Amino acid sequence: MLDTYGRTYAAEANIRLKNTPQPLYQLLVMSLLLSARISSGIALAASRALSEAGLRTPHRMADASWQERVDALGRGGYRRYDERTATQLGEGAHLLLDLYGGDLRKLRAEAHGDTGELHELLQRVPGMGPVGADIFLREVQDVWPEVAPYLDGKAQQGATRLGLPAEPKKLARLAGDTDRATFAAALVRAALDRSRSKAKAS
């Protein structure tokens, strides 16, 4: 499984994830993009395009014009939701600046180690629903260890498909020394690969 699917979505989006404001914000943006009903390839390309346009921090995102955000999303192929998402990115950047000074570590501190609270706080950000919050927490668990093991319903679907136990603690034991985020991403990719196979068959 790890040989076939073992790569985080953050790595694919060229995000060098660590517990500092810029990569955490880039992860948040990537999670928001991935949560839409659009292919993961397009969402990740849009995430990279926003970074290449310099929109890597809430300050830069808030300062950019709506059209600049639309254009960057378009360069990544994210056209179906580009206008709405450009608005959400701007609103979300302003919210993060107002509430946390643009630093998601302060959101983490507000949750006091409670993963459920983190999940709720993330959904304050415009465009971030439960799916986006799940993506963020799956990917951040190696740098925010209090979240681990974070294996949501989609990861558990992948486990079931592969004949592995779906219970998160049992799955976490199977991960061994593998990074938790990499293991979770591999399970999700396995679940999505199954979904694509079904779509092709139908």
mmCIF file of C-alpha atoms in Angstrom:
data_model
loop_
_atom_site.group_PDB
_atom_site.id
_atom_site.type_symbol
_atom_site.label_atom_id
_atom_site.label_comp_id
_atom_site.label_asym_id
_atom_site.label_seq_id
_atom_site.Cartn_x
_atom_site.Cartn_y
_atom_site.Cartn_z
ATOM 1 C CA MET A 1 0.000 0.000 0.000
ATOM 2 C CA LEU A 2 2.732 2.444 0.973
ATOM 3 C CA ASP A 3 4.738 1.648 -2.158
ATOM 4 C CA THR A 4 1.701 2.443 -4.314
ATOM 5 C CA TYR A 5 0.039 5.272 -2.417
ATOM 6 C CA GLY A 6 2.510 6.500 0.213
ATOM 7 C CA ARG A 7 2.739 10.218 -0.416
ATOM 8 C CA THR A 8 1.012 13.034 1.431
ATOM 9 C CA TYR A 9 -1.098 15.528 -0.457
ATOM 10 C CA ALA A 10 1.005 18.331 1.040
ATOM 11 C CA ALA A 11 4.127 16.832 -0.542
ATOM 12 C CA GLU A 12 2.342 16.615 -3.894
ATOM 13 C CA ALA A 13 1.397 20.283 -3.554
ATOM 14 C CA ASN A 14 5.077 21.143 -2.878
ATOM 15 C CA ILE A 15 4.349 22.178 0.713
ATOM 16 C CA ARG A 16 7.261 21.511 3.063
ATOM 17 C CA LEU A 17 5.117 21.078 6.103
ATOM 18 C CA LYS A 18 6.402 22.227 9.486
ATOM 19 C CA ASN A 19 4.946 23.998 12.481
ATOM 20 C CA THR A 20 5.410 27.537 11.171
ATOM 21 C CA PRO A 21 2.763 29.978 9.889
ATOM 22 C CA GLN A 22 3.390 29.873 6.128
ATOM 23 C CA PRO A 23 3.277 26.102 5.453
ATOM 24 C CA LEU A 24 0.357 25.691 7.861
ATOM 25 C CA TYR A 25 -1.577 28.310 5.934
ATOM 26 C CA GLN A 26 -0.644 26.699 2.612
ATOM 27 C CA LEU A 27 -1.964 23.407 4.009
ATOM 28 C CA LEU A 28 -5.221 25.089 4.994
ATOM 29 C CA VAL A 29 -5.657 26.490 1.478
ATOM 30 C CA MET A 30 -4.835 23.119 -0.073
ATOM 31 C CA SER A 31 -7.373 21.408 2.198
ATOM 32 C CA LEU A 32 -10.071 23.881 1.216
ATOM 33 C CA LEU A 33 -9.365 23.315 -2.479
ATOM 34 C CA LEU A 34 -9.332 19.529 -2.127
ATOM 35 C CA SER A 35 -12.664 19.508 -0.321
ATOM 36 C CA ALA A 36 -14.574 20.739 -3.383
ATOM 37 C CA ARG A 37 -16.188 18.334 -5.854
ATOM 38 C CA ILE A 38 -13.249 18.525 -8.225
ATOM 39 C CA SER A 39 -10.389 16.155 -9.006
ATOM 40 C CA SER A 40 -7.518 16.064 -6.558
ATOM 41 C CA GLY A 41 -5.063 16.652 -9.408
ATOM 42 C CA ILE A 42 -6.724 19.949 -10.298
ATOM 43 C CA ALA A 43 -7.017 21.002 -6.651
ATOM 44 C CA LEU A 44 -3.324 20.342 -6.057
ATOM 45 C CA ALA A 45 -2.350 22.139 -9.262
ATOM 46 C CA ALA A 46 -4.391 25.138 -8.078
ATOM 47 C CA SER A 47 -2.664 25.019 -4.696
ATOM 48 C CA ARG A 48 0.712 25.118 -6.430
ATOM 49 C CA ALA A 49 -0.444 27.945 -8.708
ATOM 50 C CA LEU A 50 -1.506 30.067 -5.728
ATOM 51 C CA SER A 51 1.909 29.507 -4.134
ATOM 52 C CA GLU A 52 3.700 30.360 -7.369
ATOM 53 C CA ALA A 53 1.677 33.595 -7.460
ATOM 54 C CA GLY A 54 3.099 34.423 -4.020
ATOM 55 C CA LEU A 55 -0.178 33.868 -2.153
ATOM 56 C CA ARG A 56 1.405 31.782 0.611
ATOM 57 C CA THR A 57 0.321 33.754 3.685
ATOM 58 C CA PRO A 58 -2.939 35.290 4.896
ATOM 59 C CA HIS A 59 -1.375 38.734 4.478
ATOM 60 C CA ARG A 60 -0.523 38.118 0.824
ATOM 61 C CA MET A 61 -3.882 36.464 0.143
ATOM 62 C CA ALA A 62 -5.789 39.335 1.756
ATOM 63 C CA ASP A 63 -3.757 41.958 -0.121
ATOM 64 C CA ALA A 64 -4.280 40.270 -3.499
ATOM 65 C CA SER A 65 -7.216 41.400 -5.591
ATOM 66 C CA TRP A 66 -10.128 39.053 -6.201
ATOM 67 C CA GLN A 67 -9.089 38.892 -9.867
ATOM 68 C CA GLU A 68 -5.530 37.912 -8.944
ATOM 69 C CA ARG A 69 -6.902 35.019 -6.919
ATOM 70 C CA VAL A 70 -9.256 33.987 -9.746
ATOM 71 C CA ASP A 71 -6.400 34.116 -12.268
ATOM 72 C CA ALA A 72 -4.112 31.970 -10.094
ATOM 73 C CA LEU A 73 -6.848 29.385 -9.578
ATOM 74 C CA GLY A 74 -7.494 29.389 -13.320
ATOM 75 C CA ARG A 75 -3.844 28.700 -14.064
ATOM 76 C CA GLY A 76 -4.204 25.588 -11.930
ATOM 77 C CA GLY A 77 -7.284 24.529 -13.888
ATOM 78 C CA TYR A 78 -9.620 25.251 -10.950
ATOM 79 C CA ARG A 79 -12.269 26.927 -13.090
ATOM 80 C CA ARG A 80 -15.554 25.412 -11.984
ATOM 81 C CA TYR A 81 -15.395 27.008 -8.526
ATOM 82 C CA ASP A 82 -12.837 29.745 -9.145
ATOM 83 C CA GLU A 83 -14.980 32.824 -8.483
ATOM 84 C CA ARG A 84 -16.599 31.540 -5.287
ATOM 85 C CA THR A 85 -13.305 30.116 -4.038
ATOM 86 C CA ALA A 86 -11.456 33.370 -4.736
ATOM 87 C CA THR A 87 -13.995 35.153 -2.532
ATOM 88 C CA GLN A 88 -13.702 32.523 0.221
ATOM 89 C CA LEU A 89 -9.902 32.718 0.176
ATOM 90 C CA GLY A 90 -10.027 36.465 0.633
ATOM 91 C CA GLU A 91 -12.605 36.280 3.416
ATOM 92 C CA GLY A 92 -10.733 33.457 5.126
ATOM 93 C CA ALA A 93 -7.437 35.342 5.032
ATOM 94 C CA HIS A 94 -9.049 38.371 6.677
ATOM 95 C CA LEU A 95 -10.654 36.151 9.335
ATOM 96 C CA LEU A 96 -7.348 34.468 10.182
ATOM 97 C CA LEU A 97 -5.623 37.836 10.425
ATOM 98 C CA ASP A 98 -8.357 39.214 12.674
ATOM 99 C CA LEU A 99 -8.622 36.197 14.992
ATOM 100 C CA TYR A 100 -5.095 34.776 15.009
ATOM 101 C CA GLY A 101 -2.769 37.340 13.477
ATOM 102 C CA GLY A 102 -2.490 34.990 10.493
ATOM 103 C CA ASP A 103 -0.895 32.246 12.617
ATOM 104 C CA LEU A 104 -2.731 28.912 12.751
ATOM 105 C CA ARG A 105 -0.653 27.868 15.756
ATOM 106 C CA LYS A 106 -2.862 30.226 17.755
ATOM 107 C CA LEU A 107 -5.932 28.340 16.522
ATOM 108 C CA ARG A 108 -4.209 25.160 17.689
ATOM 109 C CA ALA A 109 -3.594 26.698 21.113
ATOM 110 C CA GLU A 110 -7.247 27.730 21.360
ATOM 111 C CA ALA A 111 -8.286 24.076 21.016
ATOM 112 C CA HIS A 112 -6.197 23.062 24.093
ATOM 113 C CA GLY A 113 -5.293 19.685 22.601
ATOM 114 C CA ASP A 114 -8.887 18.750 21.767
ATOM 115 C CA THR A 115 -9.042 17.362 18.226
ATOM 116 C CA GLY A 116 -12.825 17.752 18.047
ATOM 117 C CA GLU A 117 -12.465 21.422 18.959
ATOM 118 C CA LEU A 118 -9.762 21.859 16.315
ATOM 119 C CA HIS A 119 -12.117 20.332 13.757
ATOM 120 C CA GLU A 120 -14.800 22.859 14.696
ATOM 121 C CA LEU A 121 -12.437 25.853 14.770
ATOM 122 C CA LEU A 122 -11.123 25.078 11.291
ATOM 123 C CA GLN A 123 -14.683 25.255 9.985
ATOM 124 C CA ARG A 124 -14.900 28.913 10.968
ATOM 125 C CA VAL A 125 -12.836 29.598 7.861
ATOM 126 C CA PRO A 126 -15.106 30.361 4.874
ATOM 127 C CA GLY A 127 -15.186 27.376 2.521
ATOM 128 C CA MET A 128 -13.860 24.916 5.113
ATOM 129 C CA GLY A 129 -16.474 22.300 5.917
ATOM 130 C CA PRO A 130 -16.052 18.943 7.690
ATOM 131 C CA VAL A 131 -14.265 17.381 4.695
ATOM 132 C CA GLY A 132 -11.724 20.197 4.485
ATOM 133 C CA ALA A 133 -11.118 20.015 8.234
ATOM 134 C CA ASP A 134 -10.567 16.244 7.952
ATOM 135 C CA ILE A 135 -8.003 16.755 5.183
ATOM 136 C CA PHE A 136 -6.133 19.382 7.183
ATOM 137 C CA LEU A 137 -6.000 17.241 10.331
ATOM 138 C CA ARG A 138 -4.932 14.110 8.445
ATOM 139 C CA GLU A 139 -2.046 15.994 6.885
ATOM 140 C CA VAL A 140 -0.964 18.026 9.937
ATOM 141 C CA GLN A 141 -0.787 15.171 12.443
ATOM 142 C CA ASP A 142 2.978 14.697 12.198
ATOM 143 C CA VAL A 143 3.635 18.318 13.185
ATOM 144 C CA TRP A 144 0.684 18.571 15.598
ATOM 145 C CA PRO A 145 1.146 15.187 17.339
ATOM 146 C CA GLU A 146 -1.812 15.620 19.680
ATOM 147 C CA VAL A 147 -4.025 15.049 16.609
ATOM 148 C CA ALA A 148 -2.527 11.610 15.842
ATOM 149 C CA PRO A 149 -3.701 9.115 14.940
ATOM 150 C CA TYR A 150 -6.161 10.979 12.703
ATOM 151 C CA LEU A 151 -7.832 8.434 10.448
ATOM 152 C CA ASP A 152 -11.217 9.717 9.335
ATOM 153 C CA GLY A 153 -13.990 7.962 7.457
ATOM 154 C CA LYS A 154 -12.258 8.213 4.080
ATOM 155 C CA ALA A 155 -9.046 6.666 5.458
ATOM 156 C CA GLN A 156 -11.111 3.923 7.083
ATOM 157 C CA GLN A 157 -12.779 3.238 3.712
ATOM 158 C CA GLY A 158 -9.328 2.654 2.255
ATOM 159 C CA ALA A 159 -8.450 0.315 5.092
ATOM 160 C CA THR A 160 -11.604 -1.716 4.526
ATOM 161 C CA ARG A 161 -10.872 -1.934 0.826
ATOM 162 C CA LEU A 162 -7.403 -3.306 1.573
ATOM 163 C CA GLY A 163 -8.653 -5.820 4.137
ATOM 164 C CA LEU A 164 -7.183 -3.904 7.085
ATOM 165 C CA PRO A 165 -8.995 -3.161 10.345
ATOM 166 C CA ALA A 166 -10.964 0.079 10.179
ATOM 167 C CA GLU A 167 -10.562 0.962 13.870
ATOM 168 C CA PRO A 168 -8.115 3.921 14.081
ATOM 169 C CA LYS A 169 -6.010 2.615 17.015
ATOM 170 C CA LYS A 170 -5.521 -0.785 15.375
ATOM 171 C CA LEU A 171 -4.632 0.907 12.092
ATOM 172 C CA ALA A 172 -2.169 3.207 13.843
ATOM 173 C CA ARG A 173 -0.349 0.170 15.262
ATOM 174 C CA LEU A 174 -0.028 -1.248 11.745
ATOM 175 C CA ALA A 175 1.626 1.986 10.599
ATOM 176 C CA GLY A 176 4.733 1.148 12.622
ATOM 177 C CA ASP A 177 7.430 3.777 12.026
ATOM 178 C CA THR A 178 5.666 5.240 8.990
ATOM 179 C CA ASP A 179 4.732 8.904 9.325
ATOM 180 C CA ARG A 180 1.106 9.087 10.416
ATOM 181 C CA ALA A 181 0.198 11.606 7.703
ATOM 182 C CA THR A 182 1.774 9.443 4.995
ATOM 183 C CA PHE A 183 -0.072 6.369 6.248
ATOM 184 C CA ALA A 184 -3.403 8.246 6.369
ATOM 185 C CA ALA A 185 -2.868 9.691 2.881
ATOM 186 C CA ALA A 186 -2.093 6.222 1.520
ATOM 187 C CA LEU A 187 -5.357 4.879 2.931
ATOM 188 C CA VAL A 188 -7.302 7.785 1.429
ATOM 189 C CA ARG A 189 -5.661 7.305 -1.963
ATOM 190 C CA ALA A 190 -6.564 3.606 -1.794
ATOM 191 C CA ALA A 191 -10.194 4.526 -1.094
ATOM 192 C CA LEU A 192 -10.278 7.026 -3.963
ATOM 193 C CA ASP A 193 -8.617 4.580 -6.327
ATOM 194 C CA ARG A 194 -11.443 2.153 -5.544
ATOM 195 C CA SER A 195 -13.972 4.911 -6.231
ATOM 196 C CA ARG A 196 -12.363 5.648 -9.597
ATOM 197 C CA SER A 197 -12.386 1.952 -10.477
ATOM 198 C CA LYS A 198 -16.123 1.770 -9.769
ATOM 199 C CA ALA A 199 -16.744 4.894 -11.859
ATOM 200 C CA LYS A 200 -14.870 3.380 -14.816
ATOM 201 C CA ALA A 201 -16.785 0.120 -14.484
ATOM 202 C CA SER A 202 -20.132 1.931 -14.569
#
